[in-house]
Short mmCIF file of C-alpha atoms in Angstrom, two decimals:
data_model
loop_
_atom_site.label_atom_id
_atom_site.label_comp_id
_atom_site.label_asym_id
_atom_site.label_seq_id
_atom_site.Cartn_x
_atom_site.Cartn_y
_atom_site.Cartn_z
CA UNK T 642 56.09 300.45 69.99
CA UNK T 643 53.45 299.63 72.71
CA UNK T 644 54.98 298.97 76.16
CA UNK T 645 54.10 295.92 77.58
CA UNK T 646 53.10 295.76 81.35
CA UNK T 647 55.32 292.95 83.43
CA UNK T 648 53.53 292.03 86.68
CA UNK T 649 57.57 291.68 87.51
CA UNK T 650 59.38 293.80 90.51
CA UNK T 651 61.96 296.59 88.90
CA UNK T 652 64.61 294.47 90.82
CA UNK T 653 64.07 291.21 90.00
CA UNK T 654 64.29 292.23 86.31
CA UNK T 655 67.60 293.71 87.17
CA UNK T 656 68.69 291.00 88.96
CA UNK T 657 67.77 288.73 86.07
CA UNK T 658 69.95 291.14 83.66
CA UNK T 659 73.13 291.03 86.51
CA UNK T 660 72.58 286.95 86.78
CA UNK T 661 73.33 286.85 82.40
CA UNK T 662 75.82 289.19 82.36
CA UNK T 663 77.75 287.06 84.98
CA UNK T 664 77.06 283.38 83.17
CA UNK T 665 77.52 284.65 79.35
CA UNK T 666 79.39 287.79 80.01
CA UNK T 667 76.99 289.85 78.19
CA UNK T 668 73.80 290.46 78.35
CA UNK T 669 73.69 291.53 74.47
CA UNK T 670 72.14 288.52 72.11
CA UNK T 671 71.13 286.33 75.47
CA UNK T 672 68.62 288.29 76.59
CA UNK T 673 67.41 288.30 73.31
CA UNK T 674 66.75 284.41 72.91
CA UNK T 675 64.73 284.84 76.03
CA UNK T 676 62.41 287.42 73.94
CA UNK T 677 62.47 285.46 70.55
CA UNK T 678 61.25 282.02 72.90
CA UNK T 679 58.23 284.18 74.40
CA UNK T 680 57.22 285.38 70.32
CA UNK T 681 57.41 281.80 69.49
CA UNK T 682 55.45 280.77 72.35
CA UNK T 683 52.68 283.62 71.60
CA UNK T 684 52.42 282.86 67.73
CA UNK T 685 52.18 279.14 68.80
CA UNK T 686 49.64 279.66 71.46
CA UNK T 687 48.04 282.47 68.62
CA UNK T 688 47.97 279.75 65.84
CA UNK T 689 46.41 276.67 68.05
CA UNK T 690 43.54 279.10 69.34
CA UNK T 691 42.86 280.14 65.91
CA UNK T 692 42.50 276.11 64.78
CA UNK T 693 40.01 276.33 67.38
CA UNK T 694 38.08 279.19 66.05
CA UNK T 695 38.21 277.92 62.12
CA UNK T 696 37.06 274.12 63.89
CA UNK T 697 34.18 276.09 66.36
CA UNK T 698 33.13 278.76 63.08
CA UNK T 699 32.80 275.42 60.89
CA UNK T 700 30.63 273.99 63.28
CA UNK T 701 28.60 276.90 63.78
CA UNK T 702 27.79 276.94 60.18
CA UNK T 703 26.81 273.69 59.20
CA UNK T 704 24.46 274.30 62.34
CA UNK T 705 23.03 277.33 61.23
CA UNK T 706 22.51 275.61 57.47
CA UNK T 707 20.76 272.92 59.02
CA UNK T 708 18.28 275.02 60.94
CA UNK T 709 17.65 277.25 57.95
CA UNK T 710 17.14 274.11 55.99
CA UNK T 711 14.75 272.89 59.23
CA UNK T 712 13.02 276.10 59.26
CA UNK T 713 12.10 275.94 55.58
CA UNK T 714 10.83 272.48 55.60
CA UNK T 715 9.31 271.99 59.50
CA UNK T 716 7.91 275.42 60.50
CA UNK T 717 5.62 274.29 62.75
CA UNK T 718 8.75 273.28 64.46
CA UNK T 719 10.65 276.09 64.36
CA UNK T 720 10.67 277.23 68.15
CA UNK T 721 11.63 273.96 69.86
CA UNK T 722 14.37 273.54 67.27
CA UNK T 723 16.35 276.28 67.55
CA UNK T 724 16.05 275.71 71.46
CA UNK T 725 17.55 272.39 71.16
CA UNK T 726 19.97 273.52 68.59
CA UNK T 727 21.35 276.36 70.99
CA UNK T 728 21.58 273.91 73.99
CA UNK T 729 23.61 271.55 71.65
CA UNK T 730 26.14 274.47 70.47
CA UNK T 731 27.32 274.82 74.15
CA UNK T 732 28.04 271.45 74.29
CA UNK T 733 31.84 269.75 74.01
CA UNK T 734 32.46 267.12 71.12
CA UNK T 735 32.80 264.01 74.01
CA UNK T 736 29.09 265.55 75.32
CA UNK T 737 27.63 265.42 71.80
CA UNK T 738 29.36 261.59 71.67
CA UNK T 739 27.27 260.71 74.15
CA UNK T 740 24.02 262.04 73.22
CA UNK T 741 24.42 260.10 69.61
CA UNK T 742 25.38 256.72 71.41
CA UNK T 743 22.28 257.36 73.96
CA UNK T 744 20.74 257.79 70.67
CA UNK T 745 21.75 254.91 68.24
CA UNK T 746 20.94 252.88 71.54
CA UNK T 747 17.92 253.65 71.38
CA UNK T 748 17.12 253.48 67.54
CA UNK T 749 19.32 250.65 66.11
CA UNK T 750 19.78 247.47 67.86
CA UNK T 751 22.44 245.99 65.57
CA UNK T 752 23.17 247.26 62.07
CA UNK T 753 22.67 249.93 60.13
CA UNK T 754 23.60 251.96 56.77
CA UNK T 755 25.69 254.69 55.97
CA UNK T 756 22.74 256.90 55.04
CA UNK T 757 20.70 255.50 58.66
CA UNK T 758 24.39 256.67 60.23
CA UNK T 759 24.46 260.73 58.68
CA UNK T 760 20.73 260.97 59.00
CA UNK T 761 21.29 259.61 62.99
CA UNK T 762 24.22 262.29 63.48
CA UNK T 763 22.00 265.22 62.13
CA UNK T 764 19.04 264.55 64.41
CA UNK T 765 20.69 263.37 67.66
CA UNK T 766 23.16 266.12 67.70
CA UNK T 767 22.62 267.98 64.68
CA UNK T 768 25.90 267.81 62.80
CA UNK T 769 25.82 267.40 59.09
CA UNK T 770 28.60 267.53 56.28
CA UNK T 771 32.16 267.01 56.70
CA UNK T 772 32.06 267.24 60.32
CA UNK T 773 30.26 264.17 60.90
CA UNK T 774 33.38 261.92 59.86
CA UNK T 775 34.76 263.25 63.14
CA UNK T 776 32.04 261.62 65.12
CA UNK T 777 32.38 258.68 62.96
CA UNK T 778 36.06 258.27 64.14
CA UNK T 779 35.48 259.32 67.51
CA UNK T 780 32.18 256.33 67.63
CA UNK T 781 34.54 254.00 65.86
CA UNK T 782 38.00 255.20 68.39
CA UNK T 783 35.23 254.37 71.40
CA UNK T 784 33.94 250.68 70.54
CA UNK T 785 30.47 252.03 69.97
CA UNK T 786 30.31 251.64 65.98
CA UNK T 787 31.95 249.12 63.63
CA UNK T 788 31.95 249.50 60.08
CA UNK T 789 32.10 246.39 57.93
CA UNK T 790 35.38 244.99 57.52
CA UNK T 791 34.89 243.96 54.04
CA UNK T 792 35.30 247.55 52.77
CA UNK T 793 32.94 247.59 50.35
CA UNK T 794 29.80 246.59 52.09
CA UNK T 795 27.65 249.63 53.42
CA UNK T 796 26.87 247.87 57.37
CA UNK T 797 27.95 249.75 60.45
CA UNK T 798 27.72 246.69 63.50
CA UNK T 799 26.57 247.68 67.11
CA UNK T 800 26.99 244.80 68.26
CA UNK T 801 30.66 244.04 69.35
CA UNK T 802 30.29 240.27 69.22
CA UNK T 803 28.89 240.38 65.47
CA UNK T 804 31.59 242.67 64.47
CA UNK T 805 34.04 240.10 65.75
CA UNK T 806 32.56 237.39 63.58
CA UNK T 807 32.80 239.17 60.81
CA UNK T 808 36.67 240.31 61.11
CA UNK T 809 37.41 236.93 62.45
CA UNK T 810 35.80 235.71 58.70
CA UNK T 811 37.17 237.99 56.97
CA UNK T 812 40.79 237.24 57.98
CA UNK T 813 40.47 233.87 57.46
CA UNK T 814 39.37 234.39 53.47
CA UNK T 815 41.97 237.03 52.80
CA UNK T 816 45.50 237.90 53.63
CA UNK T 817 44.86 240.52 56.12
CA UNK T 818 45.63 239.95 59.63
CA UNK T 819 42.83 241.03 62.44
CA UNK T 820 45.67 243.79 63.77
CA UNK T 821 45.53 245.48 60.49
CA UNK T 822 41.79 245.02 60.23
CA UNK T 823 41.27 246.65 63.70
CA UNK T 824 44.00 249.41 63.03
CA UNK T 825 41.00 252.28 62.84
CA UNK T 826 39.66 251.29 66.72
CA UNK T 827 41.81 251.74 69.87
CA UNK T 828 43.39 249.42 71.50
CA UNK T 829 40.63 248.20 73.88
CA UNK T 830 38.81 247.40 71.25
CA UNK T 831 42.22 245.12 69.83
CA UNK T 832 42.54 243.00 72.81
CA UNK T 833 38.68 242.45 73.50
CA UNK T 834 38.82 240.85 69.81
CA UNK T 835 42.00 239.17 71.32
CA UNK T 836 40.38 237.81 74.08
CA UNK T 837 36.32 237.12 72.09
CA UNK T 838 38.62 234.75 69.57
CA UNK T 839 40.62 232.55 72.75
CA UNK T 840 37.20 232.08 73.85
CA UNK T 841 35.62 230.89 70.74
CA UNK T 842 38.98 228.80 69.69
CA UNK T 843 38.29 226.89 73.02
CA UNK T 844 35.23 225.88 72.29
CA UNK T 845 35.93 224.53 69.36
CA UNK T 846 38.97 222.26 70.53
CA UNK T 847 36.41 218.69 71.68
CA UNK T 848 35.17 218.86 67.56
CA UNK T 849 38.31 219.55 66.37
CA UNK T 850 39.96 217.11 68.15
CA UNK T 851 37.63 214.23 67.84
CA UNK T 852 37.44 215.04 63.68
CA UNK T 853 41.35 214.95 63.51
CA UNK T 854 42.16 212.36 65.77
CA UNK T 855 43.84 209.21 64.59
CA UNK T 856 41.77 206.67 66.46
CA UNK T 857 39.25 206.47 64.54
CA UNK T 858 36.88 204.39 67.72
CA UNK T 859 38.34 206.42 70.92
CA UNK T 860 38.43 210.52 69.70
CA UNK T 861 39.33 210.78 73.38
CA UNK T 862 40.59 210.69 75.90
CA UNK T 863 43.48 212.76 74.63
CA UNK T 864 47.17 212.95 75.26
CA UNK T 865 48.20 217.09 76.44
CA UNK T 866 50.43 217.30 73.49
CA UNK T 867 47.70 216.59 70.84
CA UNK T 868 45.80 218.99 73.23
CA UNK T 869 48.34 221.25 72.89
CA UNK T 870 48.55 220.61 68.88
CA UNK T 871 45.07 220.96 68.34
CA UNK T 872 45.34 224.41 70.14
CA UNK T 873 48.21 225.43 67.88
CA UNK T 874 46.33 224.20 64.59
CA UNK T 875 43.35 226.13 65.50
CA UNK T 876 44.67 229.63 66.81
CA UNK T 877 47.47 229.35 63.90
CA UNK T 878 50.06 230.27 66.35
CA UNK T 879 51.76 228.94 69.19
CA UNK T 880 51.55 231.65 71.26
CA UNK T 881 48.01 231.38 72.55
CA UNK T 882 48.70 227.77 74.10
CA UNK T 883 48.41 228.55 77.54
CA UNK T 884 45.69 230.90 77.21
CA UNK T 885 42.99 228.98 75.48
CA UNK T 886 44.41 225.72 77.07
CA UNK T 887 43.59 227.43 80.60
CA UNK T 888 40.26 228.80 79.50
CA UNK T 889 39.43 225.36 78.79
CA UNK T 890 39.93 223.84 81.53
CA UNK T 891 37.99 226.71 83.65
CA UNK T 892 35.36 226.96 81.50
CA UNK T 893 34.94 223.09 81.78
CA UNK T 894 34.94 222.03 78.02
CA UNK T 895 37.62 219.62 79.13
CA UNK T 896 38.66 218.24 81.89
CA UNK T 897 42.04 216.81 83.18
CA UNK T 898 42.01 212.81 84.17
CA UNK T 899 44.45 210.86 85.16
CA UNK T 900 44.55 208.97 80.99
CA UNK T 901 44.80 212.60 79.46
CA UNK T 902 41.81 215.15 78.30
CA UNK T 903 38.11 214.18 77.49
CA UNK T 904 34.85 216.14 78.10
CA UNK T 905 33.24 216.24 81.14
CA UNK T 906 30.14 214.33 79.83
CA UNK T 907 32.58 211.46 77.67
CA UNK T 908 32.41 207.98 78.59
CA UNK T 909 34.25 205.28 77.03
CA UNK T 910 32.40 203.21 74.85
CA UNK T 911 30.91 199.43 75.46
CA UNK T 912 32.17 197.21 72.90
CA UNK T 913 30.03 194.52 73.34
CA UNK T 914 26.87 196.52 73.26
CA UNK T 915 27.41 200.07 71.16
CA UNK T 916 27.72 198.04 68.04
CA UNK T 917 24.34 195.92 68.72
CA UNK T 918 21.62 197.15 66.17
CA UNK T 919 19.40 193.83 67.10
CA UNK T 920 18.51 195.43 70.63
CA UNK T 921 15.14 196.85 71.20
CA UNK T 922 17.04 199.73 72.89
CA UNK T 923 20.13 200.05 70.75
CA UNK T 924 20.53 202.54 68.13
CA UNK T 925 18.48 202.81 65.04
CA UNK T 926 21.51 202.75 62.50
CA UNK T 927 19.50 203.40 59.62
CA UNK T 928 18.04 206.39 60.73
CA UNK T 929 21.41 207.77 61.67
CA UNK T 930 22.60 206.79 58.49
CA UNK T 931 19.52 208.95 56.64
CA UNK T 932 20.91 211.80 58.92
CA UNK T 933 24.40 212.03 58.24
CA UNK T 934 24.08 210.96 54.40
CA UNK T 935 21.67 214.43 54.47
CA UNK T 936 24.33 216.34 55.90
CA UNK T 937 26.74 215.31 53.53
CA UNK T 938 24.62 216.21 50.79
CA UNK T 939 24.07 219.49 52.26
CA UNK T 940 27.50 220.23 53.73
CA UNK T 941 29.35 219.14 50.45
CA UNK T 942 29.65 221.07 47.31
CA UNK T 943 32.13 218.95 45.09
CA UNK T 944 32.04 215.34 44.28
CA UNK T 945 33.10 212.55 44.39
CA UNK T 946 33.71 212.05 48.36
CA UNK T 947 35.99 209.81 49.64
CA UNK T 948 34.97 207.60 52.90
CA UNK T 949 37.02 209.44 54.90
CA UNK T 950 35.11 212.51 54.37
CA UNK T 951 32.02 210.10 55.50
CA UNK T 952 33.80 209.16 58.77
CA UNK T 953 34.83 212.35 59.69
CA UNK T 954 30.84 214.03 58.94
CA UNK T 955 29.85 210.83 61.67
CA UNK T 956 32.66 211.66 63.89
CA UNK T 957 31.77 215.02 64.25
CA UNK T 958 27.81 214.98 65.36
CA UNK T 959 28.09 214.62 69.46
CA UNK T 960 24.87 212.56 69.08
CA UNK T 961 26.16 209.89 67.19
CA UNK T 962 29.36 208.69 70.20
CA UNK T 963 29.41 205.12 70.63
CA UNK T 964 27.81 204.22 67.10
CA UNK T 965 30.27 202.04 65.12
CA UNK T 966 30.96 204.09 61.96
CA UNK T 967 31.11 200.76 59.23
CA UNK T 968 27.74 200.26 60.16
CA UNK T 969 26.39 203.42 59.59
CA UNK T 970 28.28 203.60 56.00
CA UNK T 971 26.91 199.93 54.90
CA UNK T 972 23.39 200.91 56.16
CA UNK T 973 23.68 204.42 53.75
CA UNK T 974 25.59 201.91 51.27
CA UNK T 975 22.49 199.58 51.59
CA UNK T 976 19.56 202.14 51.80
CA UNK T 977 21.14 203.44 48.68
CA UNK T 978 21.31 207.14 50.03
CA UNK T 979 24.85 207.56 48.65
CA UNK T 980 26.27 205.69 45.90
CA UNK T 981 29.87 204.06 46.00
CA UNK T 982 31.77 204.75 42.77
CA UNK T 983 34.76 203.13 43.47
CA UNK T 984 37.14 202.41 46.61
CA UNK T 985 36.50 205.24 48.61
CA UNK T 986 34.85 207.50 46.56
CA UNK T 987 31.66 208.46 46.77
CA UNK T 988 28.51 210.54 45.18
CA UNK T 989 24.76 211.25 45.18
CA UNK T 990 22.34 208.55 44.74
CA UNK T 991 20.98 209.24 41.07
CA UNK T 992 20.69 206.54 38.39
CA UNK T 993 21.14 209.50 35.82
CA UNK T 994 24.35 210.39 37.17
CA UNK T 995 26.15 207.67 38.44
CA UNK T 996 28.53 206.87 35.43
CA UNK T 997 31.36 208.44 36.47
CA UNK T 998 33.30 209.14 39.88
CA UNK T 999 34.43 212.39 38.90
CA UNK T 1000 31.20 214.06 37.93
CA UNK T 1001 30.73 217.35 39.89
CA UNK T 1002 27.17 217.17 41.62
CA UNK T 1003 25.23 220.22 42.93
CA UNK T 1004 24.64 220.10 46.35
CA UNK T 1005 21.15 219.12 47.25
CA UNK T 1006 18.63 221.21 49.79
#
């Protein structure tokens, strides 16, 4: 058996031997877990490297397969190719990342297909096969590409913000929670999603609140408990109360006064003159009512609707604050642009179909 060389002095070696016969006793079996530690350390080190080579020789192929297949079909090309192709080979797997973002950058501003993605791979860093999943993960890992979280739908995202929409969607038709939707990107990724929905659930607070407030006339100003309820009804959880509540302040959709919560731009309404539809300057009632009896018509999808439904449509469009709502729904009840079944219920003007309250009408527009 081949002697191996130890860059060790003769009598540190004995020493070492003197040092384990005085601990164990012996040197006989100790010595010898020292030498079966620095095999297993060797045919660790021996089978890692050689993961390496397999990973590096798999790479190298696909390569070479791709400029072969280049060379048969571009030969006019063939020169610059294989230049670029070498430069690429010396390259680590976080350089070639780079050089496909740089390059999808460049090419796709915000979706694309599974075919755009391989094809994208190949030329920007010229990668094909089953390689090319790696750069997937490693694009998906880094926030820079977002595949549809419907599954089934072919769309890679580049944009963050649209990718956010879409999960946030998607959770809210299915059982899946956003964690296990985001489970394939890191956790950057998780808490910017986090942090995009407290934004948009603060925004939305003012219109949620003045739909689902009890006072019907005065959506605000608001007490900080329904604040605080309206906050919990729209994240789903509890937890996120002081969060969005803050952002909402600081971001000025509300503002504190000294009655409760109401939007910087709200002012209480005149009672003698909001309700005036005689005034030259007053509101033009029927032309509001035209507008919100069209977006019933185009926001509903089942009939009959019930008054309430009515309200809430004029409660909800910021243009119409200090309009009375009974007038609005006589002046659609009078201009015949919905019909009234019965108490409270309510459906599509149509002679044809007006016979019964619980017809189902399509929706018009």
């Amino acid at each position: 058996m081949a002697e191996v060389s130890w860059n060790v002095d003769d009598w540190v070696v004995e020493a070492f031997r003197e040092f384990v016969k005085e601990v164990h006793g012996t040197t006989y079996g100790n010595l010898g877990k020292l030498q079966r530690a620095m095999i297993e350390y060797m045919d660790a080190d021996r089978a890692a490297r050689t993961e390496d080579i397999v990973r590096e020789n798999q790479e190298k192929l696909e390569e070479v397969l791709a400029l072969l297949q280049d060379d048969s079909t571009h030969a006019h090309t063939t020169s610059t190719s294989s230049a670029s192709r070498k430069s690429l080979h010396s390259l680590t797997q976080p350089e070639k990342t780079d050089i496909l973002v740089d390059y999808l950058d460049r090419e796709f501003d915000a979706a694309l297909s599974m075919q755009e993605l391989e094809t994208a791979i190949e030329e920007a860093i010229s990668v094909g096969g089953r390689t090319q999943a790696d750069y997937k993960e490693r694009l998906q890992k880094r926030g820079e590409l977002f595949a549809d979280p419907r599954g089934d739908v072919d769309v890679w995202y580049r944009s963050q913000e649209e990718f956010f929409g879409r999960v946030r969607t998607h959770a809210a038709n299915t059982s899946a929670t956003y964690q296990e939707i985001l489970d394939a990107y890191d956790q950057s990724v998780r808490s910017a999603y986090k942090e995009w929905l407290k934004d948009e659930l603060a925004a939305e607070i003012p219109d949620r609140l003045r739909v689902d407030s009890e006072t019907t006339e005065e959506p605000f100003p608001v007490s900080t408990s329904q604040l605080e309820d309206a906050i919990t009804s729209a994240a789903d959880t509890g937890r996120w109360v002081d969060d969005i509540g803050e952002r909402i302040r600081e971001y000025g959709i509300l503002e504190k006064v000294d009655q409760g919560w109401t939007p910087p731009d709200w002012q209480p309404r005149d009672a003698e003159n909001a309700h005036s539809t005689s005034d030259q300057d007053g509101p033009d009632i029927a032309r509001i009512a035209t507008d919100v009896a069209q977006t019933i018509l185009d926001d509903r999808d089942a009939w009959p609707a019930e008054t309430a439904y009515v309200r809430a449509i004029l409660r909800r469009e910021t243009d119409y604050e200090g309009i009375d709502v009974d007038d609005v729904v006589a002046s659609i009840r009078d201009q015949d642009l919905l019909e009234e079944q019965a108490t409270n219920e309510w459906v599509p003007a149509s002679t044809e179909n007006s016979e019964s309250a619980s017809t189902t009408f399509p929706t018009s527009g």
